[in-house]
Structure formats: C-alpha cells, structure tokens
Amino acid sequence: MKEKLNVVIVGGGSTWCPGILKSLTKHQDILPLKRVVMYDTDADRQAVIGEFGKILFREEAPDVAFDYTTDKSRVYEDVDFVLCQIRTGGYDMRSTDEKIPLSMGLIGQETVGAGGMAYGIRSMTDMIEIVNDVRAQSPEAWIINYTNPAALVAYGLARVFPDEHHILNICDQPVNLLRSYGRLLGCDSREFEPVYFGLNHFGWFTHIYDKAGRDLVPVIRDHVREHGFKPADAEQRDQSWLDTYAMVADMLHDFPDYLPNTYLQYYLYPKYKLAHLDPAYTRSDEVINSREKRVFAECRRVAQVGSAKGSSVVQNDAHGDMIVEVSSAIYRNTRQTFIVMVKNDGIIEGFPNDAMVEVAASVGVNGPQPYAVGKIEPFYYGLMTTQYSYERLAMEAYLEHSYEKALQALTLNRLVNDAKDAREVLDKLIEANKDYWPELK
Ligand SMILES: NC(=O)c1ccc[n+]([C@@H]2O[C@H](COP(=O)([O-])OP(=O)(O)OC[C@H]3O[C@@H](n4cnc5c(N)ncnc54)[C@H](O)[C@@H]3O)[C@@H](O)[C@H]2O)c1
Ligand SMILES: O=P(O)(O)OC[C@H]1O[C@H](O[C@H]2[C@H](O)[C@@H](O)[C@@H](O)O[C@@H]2CO)[C@H](O)[C@@H](O)[C@@H]1O
Ligand SMILES: [Mn+2]
C-alpha cells in the first residue's frame, strides 16, 4: 500500500462523522493520509459537517486534501479505504422501525426485532450499490462498514458478494463495553485481550485477559452483580443508555457464565423492556433531540467562529478510534486483536459455516484472522441458531423478494415469535417501507 492513503467516508452527514474526522486527524501516525473525501446523498446535511471538516483538517492536518461531495462518479477513484456509515431513510424511518412494533406490543428498536429487520431490508439496496460503485473504481479498496443493522448487512453482503475479501463489518459496542470494564476496574482496556463469540448485537465475552494473563471476567462479573454497571462515558449518555448498561447486572444474576452484550437485554427480558419503552417517544426521538441537535449545532458554531479548537462535538467513545485503528491494522499489518464480523467457517463448532459471527480476530494486511471458539453450550447455541436462522431468512426475503421468508424470519425472531403478530407487523412494515423494500410476493 501507499505511503499516504486516500480515504472516502460514505455517509458524511452522519452524526458520528465528526468523531471519525477527529480520529483521522489525530491518528496520522498510524494511518497517514493524502486525501479524505466525504460522500453523502443529502447535500445540505453533509455540508454542515463538511464545513466543520474543512476547518478541522486545515488546523489539525493541513497537508491532507479534504473535501466533500454528493457526486459519486469519481469519489472512489484510487481509494484505499472506504469508511461506510449510512442510514437509509434517515431517522424518520428509524422512528417507524421503532414505533410500528411498539404500537403492537412488540419490541421496537433500531437493529433488533421487527424494526431491525425493516432496517436491514431497507439498507441492502444502498449497500449493494455502494460496494459496486467502489469496486468499479477501486477493486482493492477496503470497505470498513459500520452501517446497521450490521448483522443483516454483513450476512446480506456476503451472500451478494461471495468472492469479496475486502469488506469488513464492525460494531463499536464490544469495544465500548471493554472501555466500560476498564473504567470499572480502573485500568486501561487497551491492554485487555478479549475472547468473544456471538452474532452482532447478540454475543458474550467468555474471557478478558490482562497483561499478566489473568482472566478478568470473574472479577468484572462479581463487581457488576454487586455494584451495577455503567458506560465508560456515562456522563455524556442519555438515560436510556444508562438503563441499558444497568441491565447487565440483571443478565449476570440470571446467566453468570459470561459477560453479555447489552443488546441481549431485549431477547432475555422483552416483557420488562416493553414495560419501560414509550411507543410515542422512542430512541430515534431521543437522538434527534440530543446527539443530532448537539452535533449539527456544534458544527455550525465551528464554521461560524472559523476554528475547531476545543470543539465539544467529538465523542470520547470508541466509535471514531475503532474504525481508524482497524484500518491501520490492515495498512500496517499489526495483527492487533479486534472483535469483528467474519464467516463462521468452523470457528464455532457445529454452527452454520455461512453465519456472520462476531468474534475476536487478529487483523492484518489480509484482514481478520479469527480465533477459534470451538464448542458452545446449549443455551448459547440455541439462542444463536434461532437468531442466525432469522438473519438468513430476512436476507433471503430481500434477495428473493419472498413474503413467506420474511414471515418465517419474524416468526423465528425471539422478539416477535407469534406468527399472527409476525404477519401483522410485517404488513405494516411493508407499507411503511414501500419506497425502500423490494415488493415481497
Ligand atoms: N456498527 C456500529 O456499531 C454502529 C455504531 C454507531 C452507528 N452505526 C450506524 O452508522 C450509521 C450512521 O449512524 P448515524 O446515527 O450517524 O446516522 P445519520 O442519519 O446521522 O447519518 C447517516 C448519513 O447517511 C446518509 N446516507 C443515507 N443513504 C446514503 C447513501 N445511499 N449513500 C450515501 N450516504 C447516505 C444520510 O444522508 C446521512 O447523512 C447508521 O447505520 C447507524 O446505525 C453503527
Ligand atoms: O441509539 P443510538 O443511535 O445512540 O446508538 C445506537 C448504536 O448503539 C451502539 O453504538 C453505541 C456504542 O456502542 C456506545 O458505546 C457509544 O459509542 O455510542 C454508540 C452509538 O450510540 C451500537 O453498537 C450501534 O450499532 C447502534 O447503532
Ligand atoms: Mn453496533
């Protein structure tokens, strides 16, 4: 690879983009840059963050050519890394993903349950177009994808592009959990060596080794069971996130073997979560009134004052750093351990080979080299088998335009389960997504 890299950010209008831009300027020592261009389909939305980016790069990385565009005809020419985080349909559609199921007494959430399936089927056409656009101009570029629901997008892209070896789907939740354990123990989580298995937003830490090789899972588990759990950046979090992290204590009381991903709260306690979700005011409303307002106001302020110095817009969580560090591990062949999504292919014994599992992997110039997980216990195997079948059927519903497979997927999903509920919520989601989904027959 080159001495200095060309990077494209797809979804430049993302609320997470300023944090990624900041990480790119901050980490040139591990990811040296020649050019950074943002691309988005929404010119007005992206321009606010683009103007922030121009000032940030002028002050922090003046040698890097920075720009933003809505013209995809040349944006992928001679590119090394494509960092992708789009939201097809925006927050408006996220709102329907959350509110339609909740209106029926089902969990409504961005990436899980019926809402997650709606989002996954909605995202696929855009994601397939992006991969084709990148490949037409830069056949070897690495596509590092945050776009959600990562579980479905990862599985769907692997089915559409079976010979692809330069797409890596990642999630920032495991690394944010590691940071939160670090805060709890008062140590640097970057020294942790995690062992993790699951599907995206559906996994567990089985071991977390410190530098001396001690497994920290038992001490973290006991601490959380006694004192509770909160995110590393708790002071910046909305109450709903604090409630989410607090549920880890409940999960560890019931299932103390491993440290759970927070998303498992929905699958293990759907009735409890439903009793604490407001169908009229969901997470998308919270984000519109918190992160989105805060990020866009701060980017406009920076553009007005002409300086990004000391700007508060940069989240101090792992989102921006993770995607830069994963890209750097590929560029510099560091073989650093990350928790990423890869084809199972025997990693979890007896689990379908084509499942996109989320596991610890050594990441280098050839991408992730996953660590074997081996045999897993019936409780975890049973949960994961049903969830994998849901993921596969949801993507086959998209690929085959199959109503029946969409109905099967929702009926299998632990957060729907009842076939009559599945049909009712599916029909409502089809209507809400008529501008995005293929017609299911
Ligand atoms: N994988 C993870 O762990 C993780 C973490 C955080 C966010 N995310 C995901 O990252 C994405 C962005 O999150 P956000 O809250 O910043 O969203 P956002 O709505 O603020 O920004 C998304 C941007 O994508 C743009 N976009 C939509 N379709 C596009 C297309 N076809 N081509 C180019 N741009 C397009 C939109 O115009 C918008 O500017 C979402 O999918 C979100 O779920 C994933
Ligand atoms: O409800 P949102 O839009 O605030 O968050 C949804 C995303 O939540 C996770 O990402 C979190 C991350 O795990 C957390 O620690 C911090 O960095 O904020 C991120 C965004 O809130 C999850 O991994 C994503 O897939 C979700 O999109
Ligand atoms: Mn995630």
XYZ file of C-alpha atoms and ligand atoms in Angstrom:
513
model
C 0.000 0.000 0.000
C 0.951 3.625 -0.474
C 2.945 5.855 1.826
C -0.110 8.077 2.276
C -3.667 6.891 1.878
C -6.828 8.042 0.124
C -9.927 7.609 2.307
C -13.613 8.066 1.460
C -16.255 8.414 4.169
C -19.665 7.300 2.883
C -22.413 8.946 4.915
C -20.563 12.200 5.520
C -23.685 13.654 7.098
C -23.567 11.068 9.860
C -23.719 12.358 13.429
C -20.722 10.090 14.048
C -18.717 11.600 11.200
C -17.126 14.474 13.173
C -15.732 11.904 15.606
C -14.308 9.889 12.726
C -12.803 13.033 11.174
C -11.196 13.877 14.516
C -9.787 10.358 14.830
C -8.402 10.569 11.284
C -6.584 13.830 12.062
C -5.422 12.553 15.469
C -4.042 9.200 14.294
C -1.987 10.092 11.230
C 0.928 8.380 12.947
C -0.808 5.029 12.359
C -2.894 5.937 9.314
C -1.021 8.534 7.187
C -3.367 10.380 4.832
C -3.092 12.001 1.432
C -6.809 12.649 0.760
C -10.076 12.399 2.703
C -13.361 12.916 0.848
C -16.828 12.602 2.331
C -19.708 11.439 0.187
C -23.415 11.623 1.012
C -26.688 11.692 -0.887
C -28.004 14.587 1.240
C -26.086 17.706 0.223
C -27.484 20.038 2.883
C -26.965 17.584 5.740
C -23.427 16.734 4.715
C -22.410 20.374 4.072
C -22.758 21.241 7.771
C -20.299 18.512 8.736
C -18.202 19.109 5.635
C -17.592 22.747 6.551
C -16.610 21.600 10.071
C -14.257 19.097 8.452
C -12.592 21.741 6.269
C -11.721 23.787 9.362
C -10.637 20.742 11.383
C -8.288 19.493 8.644
C -6.934 22.988 7.989
C -5.999 23.287 11.664
C -5.063 19.675 12.527
C -3.926 18.097 9.220
C -3.146 20.874 6.727
C -1.189 18.555 4.417
C -4.225 16.328 3.853
C -6.553 17.218 0.952
C -10.075 17.297 2.443
C -13.353 17.747 0.606
C -16.945 16.582 0.480
C -19.252 15.809 -2.433
C -22.566 14.308 -3.497
C -21.107 13.295 -6.869
C -20.199 9.620 -6.695
C -18.921 9.486 -10.289
C -15.283 9.990 -9.302
C -15.228 9.830 -5.492
C -13.927 6.250 -5.407
C -11.029 6.712 -7.842
C -7.696 5.440 -6.477
C -9.084 4.881 -2.959
C -7.511 2.741 -0.232
C -10.190 2.736 2.493
C -13.941 3.364 2.343
C -15.415 4.053 5.794
C -19.164 3.496 5.495
C -21.922 4.560 7.866
C -25.120 5.343 6.042
C -28.679 5.392 7.386
C -31.091 4.580 4.566
C -34.283 6.524 5.198
C -32.729 8.586 7.949
C -34.093 8.953 11.457
C -37.647 9.264 10.144
C -37.546 5.660 9.019
C -35.719 4.626 12.206
C -38.689 6.108 14.020
C -41.111 3.842 12.118
C -38.845 0.841 12.773
C -39.225 1.543 16.475
C -42.834 2.770 16.689
C -44.659 0.279 14.457
C -43.700 -2.805 16.525
C -44.197 -0.909 19.808
C -47.701 0.102 18.677
C -48.456 -3.644 18.639
C -46.832 -4.516 21.969
C -43.642 -5.810 20.310
C -40.096 -4.571 20.907
C -39.314 -1.692 18.524
C -35.601 -0.984 18.206
C -33.069 0.206 15.616
C -31.225 -3.045 14.985
C -33.142 -5.833 16.719
C -36.526 -7.499 16.275
C -39.011 -6.419 13.623
C -37.536 -2.909 13.495
C -34.096 -4.330 12.869
C -35.413 -6.480 10.027
C -37.131 -3.481 8.470
C -33.877 -1.538 8.664
C -31.841 -4.435 7.288
C -34.038 -4.983 4.234
C -34.143 -1.193 3.707
C -30.331 -0.830 3.856
C -29.394 -3.565 1.407
C -30.063 -1.876 -1.944
C -27.955 1.151 -0.954
C -25.177 -1.026 0.456
C -25.016 -3.216 -2.670
C -24.848 -0.069 -4.811
C -22.023 1.326 -2.683
C -19.974 -1.882 -2.969
C -20.481 -1.955 -6.746
C -19.581 1.739 -7.044
C -16.395 1.255 -5.024
C -15.349 -1.852 -6.942
C -15.891 -0.136 -10.304
C -13.173 2.390 -9.465
C -11.023 0.793 -6.735
C -11.102 -3.008 -6.942
C -8.775 -3.488 -3.973
C -10.035 -0.783 -1.590
C -11.026 -1.997 1.882
C -14.641 -1.255 2.786
C -14.908 -0.916 6.572
C -18.591 -0.834 7.345
C -20.488 0.460 10.393
C -23.834 0.654 8.575
C -26.512 -1.119 10.568
C -28.080 -3.466 11.210
C -24.571 -4.829 10.834
C -25.706 -8.433 11.439
C -28.041 -8.357 8.423
C -25.879 -6.105 6.242
C -22.848 -8.337 6.863
C -24.779 -11.523 6.044
C -26.555 -9.978 3.055
C -23.358 -8.563 1.520
C -21.596 -11.911 1.991
C -24.407 -13.568 0.047
C -24.376 -10.986 -2.764
C -20.577 -10.760 -2.985
C -19.368 -14.284 -2.060
C -15.899 -13.664 -3.521
C -15.346 -10.383 -1.692
C -12.333 -10.339 0.631
C -12.029 -6.637 1.329
C -15.264 -5.895 3.187
C -15.103 -5.840 6.990
C -18.215 -5.188 9.093
C -17.579 -3.828 12.562
C -19.514 -2.754 15.655
C -18.384 -0.409 18.405
C -20.423 -1.985 21.198
C -17.900 -4.665 22.298
C -15.041 -2.169 22.404
C -17.220 0.282 24.333
C -18.037 -2.491 26.780
C -14.299 -3.181 27.188
C -13.747 0.522 27.886
C -16.559 0.369 30.457
C -14.938 -2.642 32.174
C -11.675 -0.696 32.200
C -13.359 2.214 33.974
C -14.931 -0.205 36.459
C -11.535 -1.804 37.247
C -9.563 1.440 36.988
C -7.273 0.124 34.268
C -6.566 0.695 30.567
C -8.839 -1.514 28.472
C -6.390 -1.296 25.560
C -4.278 -3.855 27.456
C -7.178 -6.361 27.511
C -7.080 -9.482 25.347
C -10.776 -10.383 24.865
C -12.318 -13.719 23.935
C -15.795 -13.160 22.497
C -18.383 -15.054 20.493
C -21.853 -14.411 19.106
C -23.643 -12.683 16.295
C -23.673 -8.885 16.005
C -25.589 -7.342 18.931
C -26.013 -10.886 20.232
C -22.756 -12.015 21.902
C -20.727 -12.645 25.022
C -17.246 -12.130 26.468
C -16.083 -15.526 27.782
C -12.648 -14.308 28.911
C -10.845 -10.965 29.159
C -7.136 -11.473 29.876
C -4.960 -8.740 31.363
C -1.277 -8.294 30.537
C -0.326 -10.914 33.145
C -2.748 -13.402 31.560
C -5.275 -13.240 34.388
C -8.920 -13.674 33.317
C -10.830 -10.585 34.472
C -14.336 -11.878 33.643
C -14.980 -13.315 37.150
C -13.936 -10.107 38.933
C -15.937 -7.932 36.499
C -18.967 -10.198 36.887
C -18.835 -10.096 40.693
C -18.335 -6.320 40.699
C -21.274 -5.701 38.349
C -23.555 -8.081 40.292
C -22.772 -6.172 43.486
C -22.357 -2.558 42.326
C -24.097 -2.347 38.927
C -22.638 -1.237 35.570
C -22.393 1.952 33.562
C -20.755 3.049 30.302
C -17.233 4.499 30.297
C -18.715 7.791 29.067
C -21.728 7.699 31.423
C -21.643 11.450 31.993
C -22.385 12.010 28.284
C -25.128 9.402 27.984
C -28.901 9.684 27.711
C -30.806 7.915 30.497
C -31.921 5.137 28.151
C -28.297 4.135 27.622
C -27.657 4.148 31.366
C -30.724 1.919 31.801
C -29.340 -0.383 29.095
C -25.966 -0.755 30.762
C -27.656 -1.298 34.153
C -29.469 -4.349 32.725
C -26.109 -6.165 32.524
C -26.415 -6.762 36.298
C -29.783 -8.497 35.762
C -28.308 -10.640 32.993
C -25.351 -11.622 35.179
C -27.647 -12.568 38.058
C -29.522 -14.943 35.767
C -26.678 -16.126 33.500
C -23.303 -15.597 35.227
C -21.090 -17.637 32.851
C -20.139 -14.813 30.503
C -20.341 -11.007 30.181
C -23.270 -10.230 27.854
C -23.555 -7.703 25.053
C -26.107 -5.114 26.225
C -28.404 -5.885 23.270
C -29.208 -9.276 24.822
C -31.439 -7.398 27.275
C -34.158 -7.282 24.602
C -34.063 -11.013 23.916
C -33.879 -12.127 27.555
C -36.325 -9.624 29.088
C -38.703 -8.496 26.320
C -41.666 -8.018 28.681
C -39.628 -5.921 31.106
C -38.189 -3.805 28.281
C -41.620 -3.331 26.707
C -42.930 -2.054 30.047
C -40.168 0.569 30.024
C -40.374 1.759 26.392
C -42.677 4.611 25.329
C -44.299 3.912 21.928
C -44.823 7.646 21.458
C -41.248 8.708 22.207
C -38.565 6.255 21.162
C -34.760 6.251 20.858
C -34.837 7.983 17.455
C -36.698 10.894 19.099
C -34.058 10.987 21.835
C -31.238 11.009 19.261
C -32.937 13.729 17.180
C -33.251 15.835 20.335
C -29.798 15.051 21.722
C -26.922 13.842 19.515
C -28.230 15.153 16.203
C -29.096 18.614 17.599
C -25.815 18.812 19.533
C -23.556 17.671 16.664
C -25.100 19.894 13.987
C -25.246 22.952 16.269
C -21.584 22.497 17.198
C -20.512 22.028 13.565
C -22.360 25.252 12.632
C -20.710 27.057 15.563
C -17.258 25.921 14.432
C -17.974 27.109 10.886
C -19.107 30.466 12.264
C -16.074 31.065 14.530
C -13.702 29.562 11.975
C -11.919 27.283 14.408
C -12.475 23.693 15.656
C -10.044 24.057 18.540
C -11.561 22.626 21.727
C -14.726 21.638 19.879
C -17.061 19.536 22.025
C -18.546 17.702 19.032
C -16.094 14.843 19.261
C -17.498 11.945 21.235
C -14.948 10.436 23.549
C -16.148 6.919 22.864
C -14.532 4.314 20.663
C -16.569 4.877 17.506
C -14.117 7.062 15.600
C -10.990 5.447 17.009
C -12.092 1.887 16.282
C -12.661 2.345 12.546
C -9.323 4.172 12.216
C -7.451 1.565 14.271
C -8.956 -1.344 12.302
C -7.957 0.382 9.053
C -4.471 0.943 10.456
C -4.147 -2.715 11.479
C -4.791 -3.658 7.843
C -2.499 -0.936 6.470
C 0.400 -1.693 8.844
C -0.260 -5.433 9.220
C -0.226 -5.081 13.011
C -2.341 -8.212 13.670
C -3.948 -6.352 16.582
C -6.980 -8.087 18.121
C -10.396 -6.653 17.287
C -13.898 -8.062 17.692
C -15.280 -8.148 14.149
C -17.767 -9.983 11.944
C -16.489 -12.895 9.867
C -17.914 -16.002 8.210
C -18.134 -18.783 10.776
C -16.473 -21.495 8.664
C -15.938 -23.721 11.692
C -14.974 -21.033 14.240
C -17.961 -22.054 16.386
C -18.148 -25.847 16.279
C -21.265 -27.211 14.587
C -22.631 -23.749 13.756
C -23.567 -22.937 10.119
C -20.488 -22.059 8.080
C -22.124 -19.110 6.320
C -23.209 -17.393 9.541
C -21.575 -13.990 10.078
C -20.312 -14.465 13.623
C -18.806 -11.727 15.785
C -15.563 -12.977 17.328
C -12.084 -11.838 18.332
C -9.706 -11.778 15.387
C -6.141 -10.802 14.608
C -6.409 -8.066 11.964
C -3.588 -7.573 9.452
C -2.930 -6.827 5.802
C -5.112 -9.756 4.701
C -7.939 -8.704 7.003
C -9.240 -10.622 10.037
C -7.739 -13.980 11.047
C -10.346 -15.118 13.608
C -9.549 -17.049 16.761
C -11.333 -20.406 17.066
C -14.181 -20.537 19.605
C -14.928 -24.262 19.448
C -17.943 -25.882 21.145
C -20.524 -23.661 22.853
C -23.086 -24.710 25.463
C -26.737 -25.480 24.527
C -28.133 -22.223 25.987
C -25.949 -20.079 23.738
C -26.141 -22.450 20.783
C -29.935 -22.488 20.941
C -30.227 -18.712 21.149
C -27.747 -18.206 18.313
C -29.202 -20.864 15.997
C -32.624 -19.208 16.061
C -31.090 -15.760 15.598
C -28.894 -16.956 12.702
C -31.948 -18.515 11.009
C -33.800 -15.202 11.406
C -30.864 -13.304 9.896
C -30.571 -15.698 6.973
C -34.312 -15.718 6.230
C -34.541 -11.924 6.493
C -31.803 -11.510 3.887
C -33.244 -14.264 1.686
C -36.581 -12.441 1.883
C -34.776 -9.405 0.441
C -32.765 -11.326 -2.148
C -35.683 -13.500 -3.316
C -38.411 -10.881 -2.763
C -40.086 -13.538 -0.615
C -43.012 -12.612 1.676
C -43.007 -16.126 3.118
C -39.351 -15.926 4.152
C -39.931 -12.512 5.741
C -42.824 -14.046 7.682
C -40.661 -17.018 8.691
C -37.861 -14.670 9.805
C -40.135 -12.662 12.078
C -41.852 -15.767 13.423
C -38.445 -17.149 14.414
C -37.245 -13.878 15.943
C -37.488 -14.049 19.753
C -38.903 -10.540 19.807
C -41.908 -11.435 17.611
C -42.365 -15.219 17.916
C -46.122 -15.359 17.247
C -46.963 -15.966 13.563
C -50.087 -13.780 13.658
C -48.108 -10.917 15.206
C -45.415 -11.552 12.599
C -47.881 -11.214 9.732
C -49.473 -8.086 11.218
C -46.185 -6.280 11.862
C -44.762 -7.401 8.518
C -47.710 -5.962 6.604
C -47.355 -2.642 8.456
C -43.599 -2.522 7.808
C -44.125 -3.318 4.126
C -46.444 -0.316 3.858
C -44.035 1.951 5.766
C -41.074 0.827 3.623
C -42.762 0.851 0.229
C -40.185 3.363 -1.076
C -37.275 1.180 0.035
C -38.067 -2.550 0.131
C -38.453 -4.700 -2.987
C -42.039 -5.878 -3.418
C -42.318 -9.124 -1.445
C -44.518 -11.789 -3.059
N -21.854 -0.680 13.688
C -21.992 0.043 14.803
O -21.688 -0.397 15.916
C -22.565 1.431 14.691
C -22.360 2.420 15.691
C -22.986 3.672 15.518
C -23.740 3.918 14.378
N -23.888 2.911 13.444
C -24.641 3.087 12.200
O -23.982 4.086 11.447
C -24.951 4.703 10.585
C -24.914 6.195 10.788
O -25.451 6.471 12.056
P -25.924 7.968 12.381
O -26.774 7.913 13.617
O -24.737 8.863 12.321
O -26.868 8.259 11.099
P -27.242 9.675 10.432
O -28.651 9.507 9.951
O -26.889 10.791 11.305
O -26.277 9.746 9.142
C -26.367 8.828 8.108
C -25.987 9.556 6.806
O -26.047 8.612 5.747
C -26.523 9.302 4.601
N -26.954 8.348 3.589
C -28.123 7.643 3.559
N -28.141 6.849 2.475
C -26.971 7.055 1.802
C -26.393 6.520 0.619
N -27.049 5.616 -0.119
N -25.161 6.953 0.242
C -24.501 7.887 0.971
N -24.985 8.442 2.112
C -26.216 8.015 2.518
C -27.614 10.206 5.143
O -27.898 11.247 4.230
C -26.962 10.694 6.440
O -26.255 11.874 6.238
C -26.289 4.050 10.931
O -26.493 2.925 10.090
C -26.058 3.574 12.345
O -26.932 2.535 12.738
C -23.321 1.701 13.584
O -29.298 4.877 19.840
P -28.013 5.462 19.326
O -28.112 5.964 17.888
O -27.363 6.453 20.243
O -26.969 4.265 19.336
C -27.246 3.150 18.547
C -25.925 2.472 18.377
O -25.550 1.940 19.663
C -24.343 1.211 19.679
O -23.256 2.108 19.395
C -23.048 2.962 20.516
C -21.827 2.484 21.243
O -21.893 1.138 21.491
C -21.792 3.318 22.502
O -20.918 2.826 23.438
C -21.428 4.700 22.062
O -20.207 4.711 21.388
O -22.462 5.190 21.261
C -22.734 4.377 20.105
C -23.910 4.977 19.434
O -24.822 5.317 20.467
C -24.346 0.098 18.639
O -23.093 -0.521 18.570
C -24.699 0.642 17.279
O -24.757 -0.429 16.369
C -26.013 1.377 17.332
O -26.294 1.968 16.073
Mn -23.249 -1.976 16.755
